[in-house]
């Protein structure tokens, strides 16, 4: 059902786009955004439920931005893939059919492979390390601005995805051998396909909203994600064995049409950026709390959470670094991120 609604709205969006191309009907008139006495409506696509920390933090951001601009700006959040899968909404932001979206790093990798560095096992030691690095323009600025001219996408910042882990319908996973021949869903990313192969499984790329049904029908044997997604997407109902492989600390990005960001006044852009910073802080605070609640909720349905042979997975994933850090720029970016790790998990300073 959700997919059908998404496809329908996607169709409407593409009609709006072709109309706006010839007559400026439907799309935002960038000469008039943020005008006094009028409201500029901004559409923000999200693939999470209304109970997910990303929705909560964005909802509060939307309220504050509206209030601080006296109602000249309103951000309308469309959760649950209502506007389409992340792959689709990325195209809509590029084309200007919608204005903002939260997309996983895997989506941006497909536009610029340098984003892979920020989405690779071993890059971040902790959420603290990750959120610290993405606030440092001297480290991530070049990558974050790399899509502005080519794809009309401004990367504003990020929300953590926390630690990602494997969960299955068939049983606890202790070692890579337990994943042999098992079909595990990954996000649409060359690197993540390889990641699951190295971890012993057979990777199936698929969009987020399709995973529940695919596991239920046996097309998949499992997936990998954080506890919050596991519970809010109800995946525990079809894959009750959650194993702490901790293979990746993932990252979602807030993206905005670059031409819209340019069309904002300096003052409105600064207000937005201040409120976005508060949204990142709120999201990180909520993350721990919601993770604990997600575990309790999944356990109440009979799901189990188990430790794995951590060393075996670390060892299995070792080749990924050499396979995917192929340019000098990528190697330097990786080294700069690692050097910036001052968290306890990094074991430095
Ligand atoms: C997480 C992440 C999403 C992503 C999803 C996925 O929930 O926050 O942005 O789409 O994982 O596995 O597809």
PDB file of C-alpha atoms in Angstrom, residues 156-342:
ATOM      1  CA  UNK A 156      23.451  20.435   5.068  1.00  0.00           C
ATOM      2  CA  UNK A 157      24.516  17.897   7.681  1.00  0.00           C
ATOM      3  CA  UNK A 158      23.606  14.510   9.037  1.00  0.00           C
ATOM      4  CA  UNK A 159      21.739  12.320  11.477  1.00  0.00           C
ATOM      5  CA  UNK A 160      23.417   9.202  12.801  1.00  0.00           C
ATOM      6  CA  UNK A 161      22.110   5.756  11.899  1.00  0.00           C
ATOM      7  CA  UNK A 162      23.926   4.359  14.923  1.00  0.00           C
ATOM      8  CA  UNK A 163      25.489   0.932  14.698  1.00  0.00           C
ATOM      9  CA  UNK A 164      24.107  -1.416  12.052  1.00  0.00           C
ATOM     10  CA  UNK A 165      23.711  -5.139  12.766  1.00  0.00           C
ATOM     11  CA  UNK A 166      22.441  -8.243  11.009  1.00  0.00           C
ATOM     12  CA  UNK A 167      19.055  -9.774  11.841  1.00  0.00           C
ATOM     13  CA  UNK A 168      17.513 -12.873  10.359  1.00  0.00           C
ATOM     14  CA  UNK A 169      14.447 -15.054  10.169  1.00  0.00           C
ATOM     15  CA  UNK A 170      16.414 -18.289  10.608  1.00  0.00           C
ATOM     16  CA  UNK A 171      18.505 -17.941  13.759  1.00  0.00           C
ATOM     17  CA  UNK A 172      21.327 -16.264  15.635  1.00  0.00           C
ATOM     18  CA  UNK A 173      24.428 -15.350  13.623  1.00  0.00           C
ATOM     19  CA  UNK A 174      27.658 -15.922  15.529  1.00  0.00           C
ATOM     20  CA  UNK A 175      30.279 -16.098  12.773  1.00  0.00           C
ATOM     21  CA  UNK A 176      30.488 -15.303   9.018  1.00  0.00           C
ATOM     22  CA  UNK A 177      29.930 -19.021   8.323  1.00  0.00           C
ATOM     23  CA  UNK A 178      26.390 -18.673   9.719  1.00  0.00           C
ATOM     24  CA  UNK A 179      25.538 -16.333   6.827  1.00  0.00           C
ATOM     25  CA  UNK A 180      26.672 -18.752   4.089  1.00  0.00           C
ATOM     26  CA  UNK A 181      24.064 -18.912   1.331  1.00  0.00           C
ATOM     27  CA  UNK A 182      21.735 -16.545   3.204  1.00  0.00           C
ATOM     28  CA  UNK A 183      20.128 -13.641   1.358  1.00  0.00           C
ATOM     29  CA  UNK A 184      20.629 -10.452   3.326  1.00  0.00           C
ATOM     30  CA  UNK A 185      19.123  -7.162   2.211  1.00  0.00           C
ATOM     31  CA  UNK A 186      21.507  -4.228   1.775  1.00  0.00           C
ATOM     32  CA  UNK A 187      20.950  -0.637   0.718  1.00  0.00           C
ATOM     33  CA  UNK A 188      21.539   0.141  -2.946  1.00  0.00           C
ATOM     34  CA  UNK A 189      25.335   0.422  -2.769  1.00  0.00           C
ATOM     35  CA  UNK A 190      28.173  -1.409  -4.455  1.00  0.00           C
ATOM     36  CA  UNK A 191      30.228  -1.159  -1.281  1.00  0.00           C
ATOM     37  CA  UNK A 192      27.473  -2.554   0.927  1.00  0.00           C
ATOM     38  CA  UNK A 193      26.937  -5.487  -1.417  1.00  0.00           C
ATOM     39  CA  UNK A 194      30.612  -6.261  -0.997  1.00  0.00           C
ATOM     40  CA  UNK A 195      30.370  -5.713   2.774  1.00  0.00           C
ATOM     41  CA  UNK A 196      27.770  -8.467   3.178  1.00  0.00           C
ATOM     42  CA  UNK A 197      29.693 -10.788   0.850  1.00  0.00           C
ATOM     43  CA  UNK A 198      32.785 -10.346   3.010  1.00  0.00           C
ATOM     44  CA  UNK A 199      30.657 -11.022   6.081  1.00  0.00           C
ATOM     45  CA  UNK A 200      29.742 -14.379   4.552  1.00  0.00           C
ATOM     46  CA  UNK A 201      26.256 -13.695   3.144  1.00  0.00           C
ATOM     47  CA  UNK A 202      24.653 -13.176  -0.222  1.00  0.00           C
ATOM     48  CA  UNK A 203      23.642  -9.505  -0.642  1.00  0.00           C
ATOM     49  CA  UNK A 204      20.331  -8.353  -2.118  1.00  0.00           C
ATOM     50  CA  UNK A 205      20.008  -4.590  -2.681  1.00  0.00           C
ATOM     51  CA  UNK A 206      16.483  -3.308  -2.121  1.00  0.00           C
ATOM     52  CA  UNK A 207      14.701  -0.169  -0.938  1.00  0.00           C
ATOM     53  CA  UNK A 208      13.810   0.168   2.743  1.00  0.00           C
ATOM     54  CA  UNK A 209      10.024  -0.043   2.407  1.00  0.00           C
ATOM     55  CA  UNK A 210      10.167  -3.410   0.639  1.00  0.00           C
ATOM     56  CA  UNK A 211      12.172  -5.269   3.266  1.00  0.00           C
ATOM     57  CA  UNK A 212       9.368  -6.412   5.585  1.00  0.00           C
ATOM     58  CA  UNK A 213       7.400  -8.171   2.860  1.00  0.00           C
ATOM     59  CA  UNK A 214      10.534  -9.628   1.280  1.00  0.00           C
ATOM     60  CA  UNK A 215      11.566 -11.278   4.557  1.00  0.00           C
ATOM     61  CA  UNK A 216       8.012 -12.379   5.266  1.00  0.00           C
ATOM     62  CA  UNK A 217       7.691 -14.067   1.889  1.00  0.00           C
ATOM     63  CA  UNK A 218      11.114 -15.722   2.119  1.00  0.00           C
ATOM     64  CA  UNK A 219      12.699 -13.675  -0.697  1.00  0.00           C
ATOM     65  CA  UNK A 220      15.186 -12.564   1.960  1.00  0.00           C
ATOM     66  CA  UNK A 221      16.608 -14.407   4.966  1.00  0.00           C
ATOM     67  CA  UNK A 222      17.389 -11.202   6.795  1.00  0.00           C
ATOM     68  CA  UNK A 223      18.622  -7.626   6.656  1.00  0.00           C
ATOM     69  CA  UNK A 224      20.966  -5.276   8.491  1.00  0.00           C
ATOM     70  CA  UNK A 225      20.052  -2.114  10.335  1.00  0.00           C
ATOM     71  CA  UNK A 226      19.962  -0.408  13.728  1.00  0.00           C
ATOM     72  CA  UNK A 227      17.566  -1.317  16.543  1.00  0.00           C
ATOM     73  CA  UNK A 228      15.382   1.756  15.941  1.00  0.00           C
ATOM     74  CA  UNK A 229      14.647   0.826  12.314  1.00  0.00           C
ATOM     75  CA  UNK A 230      14.286  -2.824  13.277  1.00  0.00           C
ATOM     76  CA  UNK A 231      11.510  -1.922  15.670  1.00  0.00           C
ATOM     77  CA  UNK A 232       9.794   1.036  13.926  1.00  0.00           C
ATOM     78  CA  UNK A 233       9.630  -0.967  10.667  1.00  0.00           C
ATOM     79  CA  UNK A 234       8.338  -3.999  12.642  1.00  0.00           C
ATOM     80  CA  UNK A 235      11.062  -6.188  11.104  1.00  0.00           C
ATOM     81  CA  UNK A 236      11.276  -8.109  14.397  1.00  0.00           C
ATOM     82  CA  UNK A 237       7.952  -9.719  13.514  1.00  0.00           C
ATOM     83  CA  UNK A 238       9.521 -11.490  10.525  1.00  0.00           C
ATOM     84  CA  UNK A 239      13.201 -11.677  11.570  1.00  0.00           C
ATOM     85  CA  UNK A 240      13.330 -12.206  15.336  1.00  0.00           C
ATOM     86  CA  UNK A 241      17.085 -12.946  15.644  1.00  0.00           C
ATOM     87  CA  UNK A 242      19.133  -9.762  16.015  1.00  0.00           C
ATOM     88  CA  UNK A 243      22.914 -10.328  16.159  1.00  0.00           C
ATOM     89  CA  UNK A 244      25.339  -7.574  17.200  1.00  0.00           C
ATOM     90  CA  UNK A 245      27.720  -7.657  14.244  1.00  0.00           C
ATOM     91  CA  UNK A 246      28.209  -3.861  14.720  1.00  0.00           C
ATOM     92  CA  UNK A 247      29.664  -3.753  11.229  1.00  0.00           C
ATOM     93  CA  UNK A 248      28.997  -0.112  10.426  1.00  0.00           C
ATOM     94  CA  UNK A 249      28.092   3.228  12.003  1.00  0.00           C
ATOM     95  CA  UNK A 250      25.857   4.610   9.262  1.00  0.00           C
ATOM     96  CA  UNK A 251      24.971   8.170   8.347  1.00  0.00           C
ATOM     97  CA  UNK A 252      21.905   9.886   6.925  1.00  0.00           C
ATOM     98  CA  UNK A 253      22.215  13.250   5.201  1.00  0.00           C
ATOM     99  CA  UNK A 254      19.916  16.259   5.127  1.00  0.00           C
ATOM    100  CA  UNK A 255      19.906  17.415   1.516  1.00  0.00           C
ATOM    101  CA  UNK A 256      18.342  20.516  -0.024  1.00  0.00           C
ATOM    102  CA  UNK A 257      17.964  21.858  -3.550  1.00  0.00           C
ATOM    103  CA  UNK A 258      21.087  23.942  -3.994  1.00  0.00           C
ATOM    104  CA  UNK A 259      19.296  26.600  -6.063  1.00  0.00           C
ATOM    105  CA  UNK A 260      16.748  27.037  -3.264  1.00  0.00           C
ATOM    106  CA  UNK A 261      19.473  27.409  -0.659  1.00  0.00           C
ATOM    107  CA  UNK A 262      21.083  30.073  -2.872  1.00  0.00           C
ATOM    108  CA  UNK A 263      17.752  31.847  -3.280  1.00  0.00           C
ATOM    109  CA  UNK A 264      17.250  32.193   0.490  1.00  0.00           C
ATOM    110  CA  UNK A 265      18.274  35.476   2.076  1.00  0.00           C
ATOM    111  CA  UNK A 266      21.446  35.322   4.161  1.00  0.00           C
ATOM    112  CA  UNK A 267      19.317  35.889   7.233  1.00  0.00           C
ATOM    113  CA  UNK A 268      16.868  33.063   6.519  1.00  0.00           C
ATOM    114  CA  UNK A 269      19.691  30.694   5.605  1.00  0.00           C
ATOM    115  CA  UNK A 270      21.425  31.506   8.901  1.00  0.00           C
ATOM    116  CA  UNK A 271      18.207  30.900  10.864  1.00  0.00           C
ATOM    117  CA  UNK A 272      17.718  27.594   9.083  1.00  0.00           C
ATOM    118  CA  UNK A 273      21.301  26.525   9.798  1.00  0.00           C
ATOM    119  CA  UNK A 274      21.004  27.394  13.487  1.00  0.00           C
ATOM    120  CA  UNK A 275      17.792  25.419  13.818  1.00  0.00           C
ATOM    121  CA  UNK A 276      19.246  22.509  11.846  1.00  0.00           C
ATOM    122  CA  UNK A 277      22.196  22.393  14.276  1.00  0.00           C
ATOM    123  CA  UNK A 278      19.686  22.095  17.135  1.00  0.00           C
ATOM    124  CA  UNK A 279      17.917  19.303  15.242  1.00  0.00           C
ATOM    125  CA  UNK A 280      21.179  17.340  15.001  1.00  0.00           C
ATOM    126  CA  UNK A 281      21.751  17.769  18.744  1.00  0.00           C
ATOM    127  CA  UNK A 282      18.205  16.679  19.563  1.00  0.00           C
ATOM    128  CA  UNK A 283      18.457  13.681  17.221  1.00  0.00           C
ATOM    129  CA  UNK A 284      21.659  12.441  18.863  1.00  0.00           C
ATOM    130  CA  UNK A 285      20.118  12.825  22.321  1.00  0.00           C
ATOM    131  CA  UNK A 286      17.003  10.964  21.266  1.00  0.00           C
ATOM    132  CA  UNK A 287      19.026   8.213  19.636  1.00  0.00           C
ATOM    133  CA  UNK A 288      20.149   6.482  22.844  1.00  0.00           C
ATOM    134  CA  UNK A 289      16.756   6.706  24.459  1.00  0.00           C
ATOM    135  CA  UNK A 290      14.903   5.428  21.388  1.00  0.00           C
ATOM    136  CA  UNK A 291      17.416   2.601  20.914  1.00  0.00           C
ATOM    137  CA  UNK A 292      16.683   1.306  24.425  1.00  0.00           C
ATOM    138  CA  UNK A 293      12.958   1.592  23.819  1.00  0.00           C
ATOM    139  CA  UNK A 294      13.262  -0.186  20.467  1.00  0.00           C
ATOM    140  CA  UNK A 295      15.071  -3.119  22.104  1.00  0.00           C
ATOM    141  CA  UNK A 296      12.411  -3.388  24.812  1.00  0.00           C
ATOM    142  CA  UNK A 297       9.644  -3.239  22.235  1.00  0.00           C
ATOM    143  CA  UNK A 298      11.227  -5.908  20.040  1.00  0.00           C
ATOM    144  CA  UNK A 299      11.931  -8.157  23.036  1.00  0.00           C
ATOM    145  CA  UNK A 300       8.300  -7.878  24.035  1.00  0.00           C
ATOM    146  CA  UNK A 301       7.388  -9.490  20.711  1.00  0.00           C
ATOM    147  CA  UNK A 302       9.851 -12.356  21.333  1.00  0.00           C
ATOM    148  CA  UNK A 303      12.916 -11.048  19.453  1.00  0.00           C
ATOM    149  CA  UNK A 304      16.362 -11.873  20.826  1.00  0.00           C
ATOM    150  CA  UNK A 305      19.517  -9.729  20.809  1.00  0.00           C
ATOM    151  CA  UNK A 306      22.775 -11.693  20.809  1.00  0.00           C
ATOM    152  CA  UNK A 307      26.495 -11.023  20.790  1.00  0.00           C
ATOM    153  CA  UNK A 308      28.597 -12.410  17.916  1.00  0.00           C
ATOM    154  CA  UNK A 309      32.207 -13.464  17.445  1.00  0.00           C
ATOM    155  CA  UNK A 310      33.242  -9.849  16.902  1.00  0.00           C
ATOM    156  CA  UNK A 311      36.841 -10.623  15.950  1.00  0.00           C
ATOM    157  CA  UNK A 312      35.710 -12.954  13.167  1.00  0.00           C
ATOM    158  CA  UNK A 313      33.634 -10.193  11.544  1.00  0.00           C
ATOM    159  CA  UNK A 314      36.363  -7.567  11.941  1.00  0.00           C
ATOM    160  CA  UNK A 315      38.794  -9.949  10.279  1.00  0.00           C
ATOM    161  CA  UNK A 316      36.344 -10.759   7.472  1.00  0.00           C
ATOM    162  CA  UNK A 317      35.819  -7.060   6.709  1.00  0.00           C
ATOM    163  CA  UNK A 318      39.525  -6.179   6.582  1.00  0.00           C
ATOM    164  CA  UNK A 319      39.807  -6.151   2.738  1.00  0.00           C
ATOM    165  CA  UNK A 320      37.073  -3.524   2.316  1.00  0.00           C
ATOM    166  CA  UNK A 321      39.404  -0.645   3.086  1.00  0.00           C
ATOM    167  CA  UNK A 322      41.869  -1.452   0.311  1.00  0.00           C
ATOM    168  CA  UNK A 323      39.128  -2.268  -2.150  1.00  0.00           C
ATOM    169  CA  UNK A 324      37.216   0.985  -1.670  1.00  0.00           C
ATOM    170  CA  UNK A 325      39.827   3.586  -0.727  1.00  0.00           C
ATOM    171  CA  UNK A 326      41.218   3.845  -4.227  1.00  0.00           C
ATOM    172  CA  UNK A 327      42.182   7.505  -4.764  1.00  0.00           C
ATOM    173  CA  UNK A 328      44.598   9.728  -2.835  1.00  0.00           C
ATOM    174  CA  UNK A 329      41.719  11.988  -1.915  1.00  0.00           C
ATOM    175  CA  UNK A 330      39.746   9.083  -0.418  1.00  0.00           C
ATOM    176  CA  UNK A 331      42.760   7.828   1.525  1.00  0.00           C
ATOM    177  CA  UNK A 332      43.477  11.312   2.887  1.00  0.00           C
ATOM    178  CA  UNK A 333      39.840  11.805   3.847  1.00  0.00           C
ATOM    179  CA  UNK A 334      39.809   8.464   5.652  1.00  0.00           C
ATOM    180  CA  UNK A 335      43.034   9.314   7.509  1.00  0.00           C
ATOM    181  CA  UNK A 336      41.727  12.752   8.484  1.00  0.00           C
ATOM    182  CA  UNK A 337      38.549  11.205   9.875  1.00  0.00           C
ATOM    183  CA  UNK A 338      40.471   8.593  11.828  1.00  0.00           C
ATOM    184  CA  UNK A 339      42.885  11.218  13.191  1.00  0.00           C
ATOM    185  CA  UNK A 340      39.924  13.266  14.435  1.00  0.00           C
ATOM    186  CA  UNK A 341      38.754  10.472  16.709  1.00  0.00           C
ATOM    187  CA  UNK A 342      39.062  11.721  20.265  1.00  0.00           C
TER     188      UNK A 342
END
